[in-house]
Coordinates of C-alpha atoms in Angstrom, one line a residue:
Chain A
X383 CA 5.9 27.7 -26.2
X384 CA 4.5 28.9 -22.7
X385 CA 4.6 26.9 -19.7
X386 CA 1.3 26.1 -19.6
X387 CA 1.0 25.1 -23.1
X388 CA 3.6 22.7 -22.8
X389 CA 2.1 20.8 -20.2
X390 CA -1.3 21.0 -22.4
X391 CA 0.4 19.4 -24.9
X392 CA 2.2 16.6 -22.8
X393 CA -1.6 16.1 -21.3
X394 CA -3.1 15.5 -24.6
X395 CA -0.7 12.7 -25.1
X396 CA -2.4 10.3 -22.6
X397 CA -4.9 7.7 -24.3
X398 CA -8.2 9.1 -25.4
X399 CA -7.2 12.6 -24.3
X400 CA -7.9 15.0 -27.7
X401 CA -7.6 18.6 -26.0
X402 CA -7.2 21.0 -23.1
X403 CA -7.2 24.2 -22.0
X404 CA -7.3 26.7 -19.5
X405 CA -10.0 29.5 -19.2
X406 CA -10.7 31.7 -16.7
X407 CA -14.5 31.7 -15.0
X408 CA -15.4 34.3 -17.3
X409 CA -14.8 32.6 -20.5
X410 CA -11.2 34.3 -21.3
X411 CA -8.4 31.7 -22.5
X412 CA -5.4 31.9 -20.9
X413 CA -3.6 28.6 -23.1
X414 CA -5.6 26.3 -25.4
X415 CA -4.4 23.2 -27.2
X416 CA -8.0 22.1 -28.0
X417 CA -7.4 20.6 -31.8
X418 CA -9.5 21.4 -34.8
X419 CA -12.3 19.6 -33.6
X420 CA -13.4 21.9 -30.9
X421 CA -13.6 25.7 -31.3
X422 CA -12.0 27.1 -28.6
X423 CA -13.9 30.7 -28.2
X424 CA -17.0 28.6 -28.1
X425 CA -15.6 26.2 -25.4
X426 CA -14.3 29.0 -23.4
X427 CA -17.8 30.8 -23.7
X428 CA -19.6 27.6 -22.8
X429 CA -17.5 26.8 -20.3
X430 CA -17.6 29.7 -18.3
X431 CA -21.6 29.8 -18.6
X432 CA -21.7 26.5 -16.8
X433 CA -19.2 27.2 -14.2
X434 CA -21.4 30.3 -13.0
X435 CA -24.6 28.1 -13.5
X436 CA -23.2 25.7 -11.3
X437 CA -21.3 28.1 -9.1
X438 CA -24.7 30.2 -8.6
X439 CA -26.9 27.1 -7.5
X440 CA -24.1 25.5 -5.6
X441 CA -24.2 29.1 -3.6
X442 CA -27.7 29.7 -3.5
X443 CA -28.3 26.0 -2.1
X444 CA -25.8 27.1 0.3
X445 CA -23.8 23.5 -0.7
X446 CA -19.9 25.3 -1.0
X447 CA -17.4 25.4 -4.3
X448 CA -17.2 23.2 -6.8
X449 CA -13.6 21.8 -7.8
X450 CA -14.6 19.6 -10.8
X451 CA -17.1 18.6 -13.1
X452 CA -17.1 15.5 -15.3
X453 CA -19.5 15.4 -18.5
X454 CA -19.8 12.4 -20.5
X455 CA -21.6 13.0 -23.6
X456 CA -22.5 11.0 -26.5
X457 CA -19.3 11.6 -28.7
X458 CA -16.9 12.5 -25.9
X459 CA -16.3 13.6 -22.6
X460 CA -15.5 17.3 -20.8
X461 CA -13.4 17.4 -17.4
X462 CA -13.4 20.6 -16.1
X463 CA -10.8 20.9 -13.2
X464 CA -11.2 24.2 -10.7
X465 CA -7.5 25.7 -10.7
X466 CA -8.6 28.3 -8.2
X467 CA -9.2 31.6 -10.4
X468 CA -9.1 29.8 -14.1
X469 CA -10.3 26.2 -15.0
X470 CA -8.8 23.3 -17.2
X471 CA -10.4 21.9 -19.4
X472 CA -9.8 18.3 -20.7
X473 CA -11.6 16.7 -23.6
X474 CA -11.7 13.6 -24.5
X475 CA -12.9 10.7 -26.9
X476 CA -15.9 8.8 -25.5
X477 CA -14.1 5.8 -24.8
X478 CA -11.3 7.3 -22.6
X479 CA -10.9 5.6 -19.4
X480 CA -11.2 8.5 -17.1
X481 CA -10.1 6.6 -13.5
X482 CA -7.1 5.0 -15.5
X483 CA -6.6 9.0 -16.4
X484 CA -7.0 9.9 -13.5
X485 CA -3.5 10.5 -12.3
X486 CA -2.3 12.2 -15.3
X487 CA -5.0 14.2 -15.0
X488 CA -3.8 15.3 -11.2
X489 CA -0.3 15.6 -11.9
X490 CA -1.4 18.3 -14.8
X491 CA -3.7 20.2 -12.6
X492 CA -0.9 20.8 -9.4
X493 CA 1.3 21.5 -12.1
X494 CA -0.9 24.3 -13.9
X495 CA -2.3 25.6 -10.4
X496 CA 1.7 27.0 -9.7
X497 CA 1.2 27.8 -13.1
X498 CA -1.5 30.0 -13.4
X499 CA -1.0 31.4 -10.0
X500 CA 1.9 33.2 -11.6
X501 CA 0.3 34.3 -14.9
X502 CA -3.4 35.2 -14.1
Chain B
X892 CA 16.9 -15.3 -4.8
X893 CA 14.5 -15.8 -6.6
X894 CA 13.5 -19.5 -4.8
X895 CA 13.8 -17.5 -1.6
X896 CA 10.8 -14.7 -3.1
X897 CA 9.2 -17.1 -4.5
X898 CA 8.1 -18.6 -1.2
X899 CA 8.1 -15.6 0.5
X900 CA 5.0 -14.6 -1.7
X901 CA 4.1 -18.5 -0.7
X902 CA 3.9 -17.9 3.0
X903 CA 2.1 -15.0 1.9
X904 CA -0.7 -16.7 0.1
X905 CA -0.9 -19.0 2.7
X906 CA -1.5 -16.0 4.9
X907 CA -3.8 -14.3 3.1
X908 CA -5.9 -17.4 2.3
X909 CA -6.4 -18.5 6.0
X910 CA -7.3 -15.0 6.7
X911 CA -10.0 -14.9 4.1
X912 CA -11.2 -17.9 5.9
X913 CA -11.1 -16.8 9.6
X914 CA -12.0 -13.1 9.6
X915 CA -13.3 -12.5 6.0
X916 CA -13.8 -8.6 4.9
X917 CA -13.4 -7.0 1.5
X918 CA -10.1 -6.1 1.9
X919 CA -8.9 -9.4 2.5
X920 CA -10.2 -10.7 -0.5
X921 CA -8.8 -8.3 -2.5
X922 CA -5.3 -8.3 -1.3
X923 CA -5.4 -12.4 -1.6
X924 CA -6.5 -11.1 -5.3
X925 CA -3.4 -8.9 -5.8
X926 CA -1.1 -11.9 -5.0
X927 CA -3.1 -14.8 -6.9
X928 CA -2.6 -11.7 -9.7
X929 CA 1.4 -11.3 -9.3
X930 CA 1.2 -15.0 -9.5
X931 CA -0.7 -14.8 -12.5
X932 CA -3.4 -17.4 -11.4
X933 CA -6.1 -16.3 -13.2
X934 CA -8.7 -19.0 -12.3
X935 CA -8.3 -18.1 -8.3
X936 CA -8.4 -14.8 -8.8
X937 CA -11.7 -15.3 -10.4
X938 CA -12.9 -17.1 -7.9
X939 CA -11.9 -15.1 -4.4
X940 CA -13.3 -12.1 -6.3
X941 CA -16.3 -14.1 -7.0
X942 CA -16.7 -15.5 -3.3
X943 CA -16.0 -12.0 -2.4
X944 CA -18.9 -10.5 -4.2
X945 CA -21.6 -13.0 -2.8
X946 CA -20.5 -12.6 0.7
X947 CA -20.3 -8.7 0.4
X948 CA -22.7 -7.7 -2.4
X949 CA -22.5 -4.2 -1.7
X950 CA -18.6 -3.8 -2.0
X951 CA -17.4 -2.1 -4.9
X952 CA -13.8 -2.9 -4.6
X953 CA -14.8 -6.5 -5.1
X954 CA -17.5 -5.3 -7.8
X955 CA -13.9 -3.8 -9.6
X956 CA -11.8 -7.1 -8.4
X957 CA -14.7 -9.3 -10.1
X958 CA -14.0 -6.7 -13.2
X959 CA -10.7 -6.7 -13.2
X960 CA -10.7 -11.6 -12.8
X961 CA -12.6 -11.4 -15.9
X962 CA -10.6 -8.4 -18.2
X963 CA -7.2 -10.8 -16.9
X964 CA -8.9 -14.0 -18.1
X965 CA -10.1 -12.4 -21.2
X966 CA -6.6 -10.7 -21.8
X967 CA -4.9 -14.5 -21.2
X968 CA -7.3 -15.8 -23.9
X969 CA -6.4 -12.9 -26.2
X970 CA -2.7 -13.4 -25.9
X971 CA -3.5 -17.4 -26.6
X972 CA -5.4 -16.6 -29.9
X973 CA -2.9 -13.6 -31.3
X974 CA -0.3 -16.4 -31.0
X975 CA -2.4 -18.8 -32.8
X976 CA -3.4 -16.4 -35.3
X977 CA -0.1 -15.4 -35.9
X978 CA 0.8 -19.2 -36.8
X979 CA -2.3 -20.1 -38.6
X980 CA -4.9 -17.3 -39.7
X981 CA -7.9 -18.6 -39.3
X982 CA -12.0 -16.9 -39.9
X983 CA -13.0 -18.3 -36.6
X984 CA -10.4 -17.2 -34.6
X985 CA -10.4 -13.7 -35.9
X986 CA -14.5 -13.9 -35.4
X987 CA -13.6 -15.0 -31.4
X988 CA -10.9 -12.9 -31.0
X989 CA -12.9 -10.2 -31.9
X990 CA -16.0 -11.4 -29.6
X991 CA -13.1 -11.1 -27.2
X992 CA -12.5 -7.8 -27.4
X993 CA -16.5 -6.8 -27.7
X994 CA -16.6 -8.4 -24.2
X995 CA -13.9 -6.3 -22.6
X996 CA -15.9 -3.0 -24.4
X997 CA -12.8 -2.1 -26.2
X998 CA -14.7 -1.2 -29.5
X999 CA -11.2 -0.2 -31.1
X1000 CA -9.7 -3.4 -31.1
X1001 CA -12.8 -5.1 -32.6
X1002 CA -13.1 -2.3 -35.0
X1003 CA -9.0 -3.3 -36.2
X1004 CA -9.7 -6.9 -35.4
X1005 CA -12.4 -7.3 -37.6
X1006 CA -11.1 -4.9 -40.7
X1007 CA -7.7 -7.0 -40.1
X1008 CA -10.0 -11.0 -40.9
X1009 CA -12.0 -8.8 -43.5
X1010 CA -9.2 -7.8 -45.5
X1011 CA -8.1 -11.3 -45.2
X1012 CA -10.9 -13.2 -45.6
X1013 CA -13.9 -10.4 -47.3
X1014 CA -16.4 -13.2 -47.2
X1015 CA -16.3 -14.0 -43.7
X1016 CA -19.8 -12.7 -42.4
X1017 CA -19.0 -13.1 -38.9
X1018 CA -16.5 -10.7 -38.5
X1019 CA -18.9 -8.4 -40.3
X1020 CA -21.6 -9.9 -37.5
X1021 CA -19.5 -8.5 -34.7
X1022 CA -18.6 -5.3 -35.8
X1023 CA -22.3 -4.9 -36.2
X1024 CA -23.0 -5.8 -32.7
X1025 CA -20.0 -3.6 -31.3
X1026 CA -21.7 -1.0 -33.3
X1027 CA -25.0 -1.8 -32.2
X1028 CA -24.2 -1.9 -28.9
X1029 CA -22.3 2.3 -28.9
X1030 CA -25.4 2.9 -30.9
X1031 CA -27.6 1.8 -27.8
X1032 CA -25.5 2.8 -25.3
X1033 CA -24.8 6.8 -27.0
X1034 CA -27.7 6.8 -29.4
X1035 CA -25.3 8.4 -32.1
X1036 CA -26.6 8.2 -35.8
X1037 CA -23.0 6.9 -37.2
X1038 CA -23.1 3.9 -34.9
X1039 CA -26.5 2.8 -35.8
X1040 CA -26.6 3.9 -39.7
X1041 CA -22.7 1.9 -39.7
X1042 CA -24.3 -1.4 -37.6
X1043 CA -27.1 -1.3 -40.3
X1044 CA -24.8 -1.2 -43.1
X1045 CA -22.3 -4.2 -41.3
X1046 CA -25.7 -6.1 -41.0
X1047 CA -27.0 -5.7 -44.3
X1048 CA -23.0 -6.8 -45.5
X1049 CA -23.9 -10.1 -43.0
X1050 CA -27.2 -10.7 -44.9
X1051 CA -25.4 -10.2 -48.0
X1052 CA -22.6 -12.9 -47.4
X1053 CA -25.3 -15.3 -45.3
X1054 CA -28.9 -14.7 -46.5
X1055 CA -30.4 -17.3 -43.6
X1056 CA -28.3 -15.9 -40.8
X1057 CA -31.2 -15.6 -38.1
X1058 CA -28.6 -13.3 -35.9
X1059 CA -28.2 -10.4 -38.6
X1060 CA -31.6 -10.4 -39.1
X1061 CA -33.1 -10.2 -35.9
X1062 CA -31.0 -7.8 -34.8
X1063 CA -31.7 -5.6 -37.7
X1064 CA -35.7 -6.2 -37.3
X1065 CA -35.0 -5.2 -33.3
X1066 CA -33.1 -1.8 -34.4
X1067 CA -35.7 -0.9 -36.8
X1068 CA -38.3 -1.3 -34.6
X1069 CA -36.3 0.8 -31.9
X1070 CA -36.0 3.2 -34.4
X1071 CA -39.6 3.7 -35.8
X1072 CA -38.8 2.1 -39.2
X1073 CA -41.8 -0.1 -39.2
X1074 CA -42.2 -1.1 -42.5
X1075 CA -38.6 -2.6 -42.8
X1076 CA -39.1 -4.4 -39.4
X1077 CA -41.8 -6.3 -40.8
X1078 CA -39.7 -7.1 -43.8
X1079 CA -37.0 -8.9 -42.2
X1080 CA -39.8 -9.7 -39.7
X1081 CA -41.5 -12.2 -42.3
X1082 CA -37.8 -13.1 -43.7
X1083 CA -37.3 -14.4 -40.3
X1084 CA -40.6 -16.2 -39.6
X1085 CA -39.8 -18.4 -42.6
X1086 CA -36.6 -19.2 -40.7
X1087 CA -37.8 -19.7 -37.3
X1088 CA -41.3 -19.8 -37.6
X1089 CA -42.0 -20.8 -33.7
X1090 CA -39.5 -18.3 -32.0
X1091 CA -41.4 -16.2 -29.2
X1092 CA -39.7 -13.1 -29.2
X1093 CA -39.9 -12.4 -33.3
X1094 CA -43.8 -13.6 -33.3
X1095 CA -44.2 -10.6 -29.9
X1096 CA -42.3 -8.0 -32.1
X1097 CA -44.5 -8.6 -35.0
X1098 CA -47.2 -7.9 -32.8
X1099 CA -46.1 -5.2 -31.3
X1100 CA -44.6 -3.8 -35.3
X1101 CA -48.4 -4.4 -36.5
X1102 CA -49.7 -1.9 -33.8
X1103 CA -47.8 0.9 -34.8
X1104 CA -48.5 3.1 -38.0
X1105 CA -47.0 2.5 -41.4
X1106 CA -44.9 5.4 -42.4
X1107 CA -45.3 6.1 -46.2
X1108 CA -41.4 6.6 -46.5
X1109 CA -39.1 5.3 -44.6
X1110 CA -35.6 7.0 -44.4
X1111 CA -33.2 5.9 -42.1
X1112 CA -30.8 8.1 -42.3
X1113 CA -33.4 10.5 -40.9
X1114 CA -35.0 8.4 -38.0
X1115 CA -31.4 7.2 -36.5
X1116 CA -30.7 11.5 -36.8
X1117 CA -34.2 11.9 -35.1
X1118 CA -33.1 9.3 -32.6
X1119 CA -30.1 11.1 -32.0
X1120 CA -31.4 14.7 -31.8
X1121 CA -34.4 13.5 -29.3
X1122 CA -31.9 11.6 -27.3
X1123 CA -34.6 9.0 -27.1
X1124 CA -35.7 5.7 -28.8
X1125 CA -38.9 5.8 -30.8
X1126 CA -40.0 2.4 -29.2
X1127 CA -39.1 0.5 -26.4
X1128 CA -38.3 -3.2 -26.6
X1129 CA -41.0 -5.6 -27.5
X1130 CA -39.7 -7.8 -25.2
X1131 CA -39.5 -5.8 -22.1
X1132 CA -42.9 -4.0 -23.0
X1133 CA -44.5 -7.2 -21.9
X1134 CA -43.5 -6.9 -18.6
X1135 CA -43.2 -3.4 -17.4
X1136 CA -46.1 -1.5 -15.8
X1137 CA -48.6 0.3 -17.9
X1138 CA -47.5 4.2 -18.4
X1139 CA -49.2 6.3 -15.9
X1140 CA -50.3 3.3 -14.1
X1141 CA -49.6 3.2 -9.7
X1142 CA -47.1 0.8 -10.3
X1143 CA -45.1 2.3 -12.8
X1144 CA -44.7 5.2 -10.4
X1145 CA -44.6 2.6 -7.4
X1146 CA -41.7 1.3 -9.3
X1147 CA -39.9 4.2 -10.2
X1148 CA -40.4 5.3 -6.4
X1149 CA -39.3 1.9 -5.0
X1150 CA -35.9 1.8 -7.0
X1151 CA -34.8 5.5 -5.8
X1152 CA -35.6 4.3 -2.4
X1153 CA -33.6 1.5 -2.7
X1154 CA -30.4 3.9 -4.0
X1155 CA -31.5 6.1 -1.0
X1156 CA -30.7 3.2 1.4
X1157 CA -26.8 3.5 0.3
X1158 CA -25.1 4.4 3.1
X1159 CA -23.4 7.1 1.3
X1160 CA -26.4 9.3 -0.2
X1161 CA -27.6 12.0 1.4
X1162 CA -30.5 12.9 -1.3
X1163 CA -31.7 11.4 -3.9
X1164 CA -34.3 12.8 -6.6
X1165 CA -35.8 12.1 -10.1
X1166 CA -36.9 14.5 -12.4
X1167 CA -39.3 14.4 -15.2
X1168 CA -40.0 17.8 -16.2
X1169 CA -41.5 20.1 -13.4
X1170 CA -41.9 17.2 -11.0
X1171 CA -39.7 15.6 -8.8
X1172 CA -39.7 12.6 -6.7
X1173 CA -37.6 12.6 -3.4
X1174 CA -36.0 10.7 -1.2
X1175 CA -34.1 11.4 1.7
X1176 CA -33.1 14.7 3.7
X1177 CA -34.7 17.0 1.2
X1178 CA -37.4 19.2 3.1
X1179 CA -39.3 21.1 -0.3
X1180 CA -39.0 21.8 -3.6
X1181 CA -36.3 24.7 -2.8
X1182 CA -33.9 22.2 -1.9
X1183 CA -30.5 23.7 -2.6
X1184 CA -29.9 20.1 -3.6
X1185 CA -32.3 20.1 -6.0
X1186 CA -31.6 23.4 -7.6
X1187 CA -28.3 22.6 -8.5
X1188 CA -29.5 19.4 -10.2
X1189 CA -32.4 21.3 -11.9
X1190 CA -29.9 24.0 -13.0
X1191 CA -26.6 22.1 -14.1
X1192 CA -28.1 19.2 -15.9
X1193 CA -29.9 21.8 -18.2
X1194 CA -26.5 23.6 -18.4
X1195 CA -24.5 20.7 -19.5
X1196 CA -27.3 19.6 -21.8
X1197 CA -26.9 22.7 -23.6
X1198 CA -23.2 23.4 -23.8
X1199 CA -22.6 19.7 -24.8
X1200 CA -25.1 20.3 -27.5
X1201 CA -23.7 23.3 -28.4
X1202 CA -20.0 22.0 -28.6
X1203 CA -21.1 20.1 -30.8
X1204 CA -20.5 16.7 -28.7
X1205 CA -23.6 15.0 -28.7
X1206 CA -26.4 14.7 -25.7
X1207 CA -25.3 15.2 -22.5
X1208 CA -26.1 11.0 -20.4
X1209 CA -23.9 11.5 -16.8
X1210 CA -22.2 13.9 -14.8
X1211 CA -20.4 14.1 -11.4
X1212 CA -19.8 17.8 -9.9
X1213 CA -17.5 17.5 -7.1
X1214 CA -16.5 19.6 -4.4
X1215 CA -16.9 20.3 -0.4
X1216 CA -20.2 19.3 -0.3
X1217 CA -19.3 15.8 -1.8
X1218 CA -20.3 14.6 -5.0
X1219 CA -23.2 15.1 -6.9
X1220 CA -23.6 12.6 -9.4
X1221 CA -26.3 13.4 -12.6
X1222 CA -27.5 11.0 -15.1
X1223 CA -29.7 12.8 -17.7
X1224 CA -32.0 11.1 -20.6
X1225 CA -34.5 13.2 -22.7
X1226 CA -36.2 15.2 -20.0
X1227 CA -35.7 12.8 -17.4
X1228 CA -32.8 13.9 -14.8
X1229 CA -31.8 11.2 -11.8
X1230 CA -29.6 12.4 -9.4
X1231 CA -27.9 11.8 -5.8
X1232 CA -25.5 13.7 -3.4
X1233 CA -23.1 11.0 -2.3
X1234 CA -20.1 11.2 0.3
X1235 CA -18.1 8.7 -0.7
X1236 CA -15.7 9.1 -3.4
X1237 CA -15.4 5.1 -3.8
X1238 CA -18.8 4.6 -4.7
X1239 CA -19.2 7.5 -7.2
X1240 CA -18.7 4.9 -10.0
X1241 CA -21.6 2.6 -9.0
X1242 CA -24.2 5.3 -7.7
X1243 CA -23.9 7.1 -11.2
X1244 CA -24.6 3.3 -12.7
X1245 CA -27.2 2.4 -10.4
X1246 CA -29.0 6.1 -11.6
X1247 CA -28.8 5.4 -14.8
X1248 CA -29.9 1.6 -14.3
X1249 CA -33.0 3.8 -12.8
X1250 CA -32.9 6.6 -15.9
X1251 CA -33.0 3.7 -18.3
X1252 CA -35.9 1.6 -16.6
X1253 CA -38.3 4.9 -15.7
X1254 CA -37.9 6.1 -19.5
X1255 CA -41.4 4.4 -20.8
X1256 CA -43.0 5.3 -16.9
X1257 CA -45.2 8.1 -16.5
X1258 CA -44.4 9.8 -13.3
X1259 CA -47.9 11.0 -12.7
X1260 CA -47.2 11.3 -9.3
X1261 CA -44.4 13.1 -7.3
X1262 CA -44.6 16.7 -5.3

């Protein structure tokens, strides 16, 4: 198991976490431990289009870079952590606690920025 | 030692207590918080945080000390009633236990709570009663189908074990109202009005029931999916119809206007808008329409609405979108978009609530006006 995957899988072992991965800002997948419940080509694609949306305006409103966006949604929530080239993604269950998360969530991301810094 | 700690974290409390008195501030009342919490004096902690608040209203460190008082106390009565339950098994105490739980918002535990007093005791209706309410209250919160088709069925289960229980069915007549399914509101309408013939709020939702059409079928699986898919309710509540402004009234957009002002005061927001299709109302240091601002709101709440959609996890309610410009927090319902650009990561948390405090109160408001 790569690197990366491995601490994708220790990440979705925090309460209310049910998958991650990290795609780069044009939709490629570089590791994914998503689960069955999401499809991960579709994530990836989905993600990447609302990166660039936000990414364009953010530009064009002259307002600077985005380093993460938090969705909640009806049945679950997306964190999308800016890892300088690729993104992670987190996923979660609608009741996760995201500020009690919070820290896993951060020790995951400086771990996968050395990370990907090596393999992108 | 421990004698000698002990009074250490005395002193300390003595300390901490006179300082809340002579200079108080937010932080001092939460750090005399922490230590009434490693003592594990619930009922002062309760209090300081409570003090706190109504000295320094706007704080949200105390608004999370308050929180935090209330999840200890509710945890202490918890651990009371497992032990008891553990001893005795009892209906009631399952049915509080799980009420318990309800109140912190951890639906989970209710969920197990209640299957645990059902298995034990199947004709206990009020564990049934709040399960439906959890149920009810995800269902209100997320408008998912499953949530509201499952509090109707845990209802119906209530009405089957308690035919006269007053609770179920006015919480049943209230959902199918929300819901559009008149004709079974005015059933358990009249089921309640032989009940309580005299109570207020079930005579003003039969009135406002009799106003709508009749449907000729009535399919609920299909409204709460409609529900669902619109991201909207099909009527407001009966109750609050009474007193909110007429839609497309002055005052409705007066009010609408008046509350983002009011989140525009914040110290920490920059800009402030809400959105209802093509028009925006503004506050704050936003010069036109081409507001960079306002682009990225436009453009990333229709983003999110569609990838959530199309991965499949429901609609798309609140976002924050950090980064060097500070943090832009979204909350989205329907077509209606309320947004601010805040600077201060500490008050994230309350500015997205207060938005969709504003989302949720605007949704029956025509915003007629706007630029």
């Amino acid at each position: 198991m790569s690197a990366i995957r491995e601490v994708l899988t220790a990440l979705n072992q925090a309460p209310g976490v049910k998958g991650s991965a990290v795609v780069t800002g044009d939709g490629i997948t570089v590791a994914t431990e998503l689960g069955p419940s999401l499809d991960c080509d579709v994530v990836a694609g989905l993600v990447s289009f609302l990166i660039s949306t936000a990414r364009r305006s953010l530009h064009e409103g002259e307002l600077g870079t985005m380093t993460r966006f938090t969705m909640h949604s009806t049945n679950g929530k997306i964190v999308l952590v800016s890892l300088g080239d690729a993104f992670l993604i987190i996923y979660t269950d609608q009741f996760a606690d995201l500020s009690r998360l919070q820290a896993r969530f951060e020790d995951a991301t400086a771990e996968l920025r050395r990370l990907v810094q090596v393999n992108v | 030692v421990k004698i000698l700690q002990r009074l250490r974290i005395w002193k300390e409390l003595k300390r901490l207590e006179q300082k809340v008195r002579e200079e108080p501030s937010p932080s001092s009342f939460v750090d005399l918080g922490q230590v009434y919490t490693n003592l594990g004096m619930i009922e002062e902690l309760q209090r300081t945080a409570e003090e706190g608040l109504r000295l320094f209203p706007q704080s949200e460190e105390l608004r999370k000390l308050v929180k935090f008082g209330k999840k200890k106390h509710l945890n202490q009565r918890i651990t009371e009633l497992r032990q008891h339950l553990n001893r005795s098994p009892h209906p009631e105490r399952y049915n509080e236990l799980a009420a318990f739980y309800l109140e912190l918002g951890d639906f989970g535990a209710v969920q197990g709570t209640c299957e645990e007093c059902i298995r034990r005791y199947p004709r206990n209706e009020g564990a049934h009663y709040v399960l439906a309410k959890a149920r009810l209250a995800n269902f209100y919160r997320d408008l998912s189908a499953r949530e509201g088709l499952e509090a109707v069925r845990s209802l119906h289960r209530v009405i089957e074990l308690a035919p006269k229980n007053p609770g179920a069915l006015k919480l049943l007549a209230d959902v199918m109202y929300r819901v559009g399914a008149i004709n079974s509101t005015l059933r358990y309408l009249q089921r309640l009005l032989q009940l309580t013939p005299d109570d207020k709020d079930v005579l003003a939702l039969q009135r406002e029931a009799l106003q709508r059409p009749l449907p000729r079928e009535e399919d609920l699986d299909v409204l709460f999916h409609a529900v669902e898919a619109a991201g909207a309710l099909a009527n407001r509540p009966a109750a609050v119809e009474r007193v909110q402004p007429r839609p497309g009234s002055d005052d409705s957009v007066v009010s609408v206007r008046d509350a983002l002002g009011q989140l525009a005061e914040l110290t920490c927001i920059h800009k402030a808008t809400y959105i209802k299709g093509s028009r925006a109302l503004v506050k704050g240091d936003i010069k036109d329409g081409k507001d960079g601002f306002l682009r990225v709101v436009r453009a990333v709440a229709k983003a999110a609405q569609r990838a959530s959609r199309r991965m499949d996890i429901g609609n798309f309610s609140k976002g924050v979108i950090d980064g060097d410009f500070g943090h832009i927090c979204l909350c989205c319902y329907g077509e209606v978009v309320a947004a601010a650009l805040c600077d201060d990561a500490k008050q994230v948390d309350r500015v997205v609530s207060e938005l969709q405090e504003l989302v949720a109160e605007s949704l029956y408001v025509d915003v007629g006006g706007g630029r």
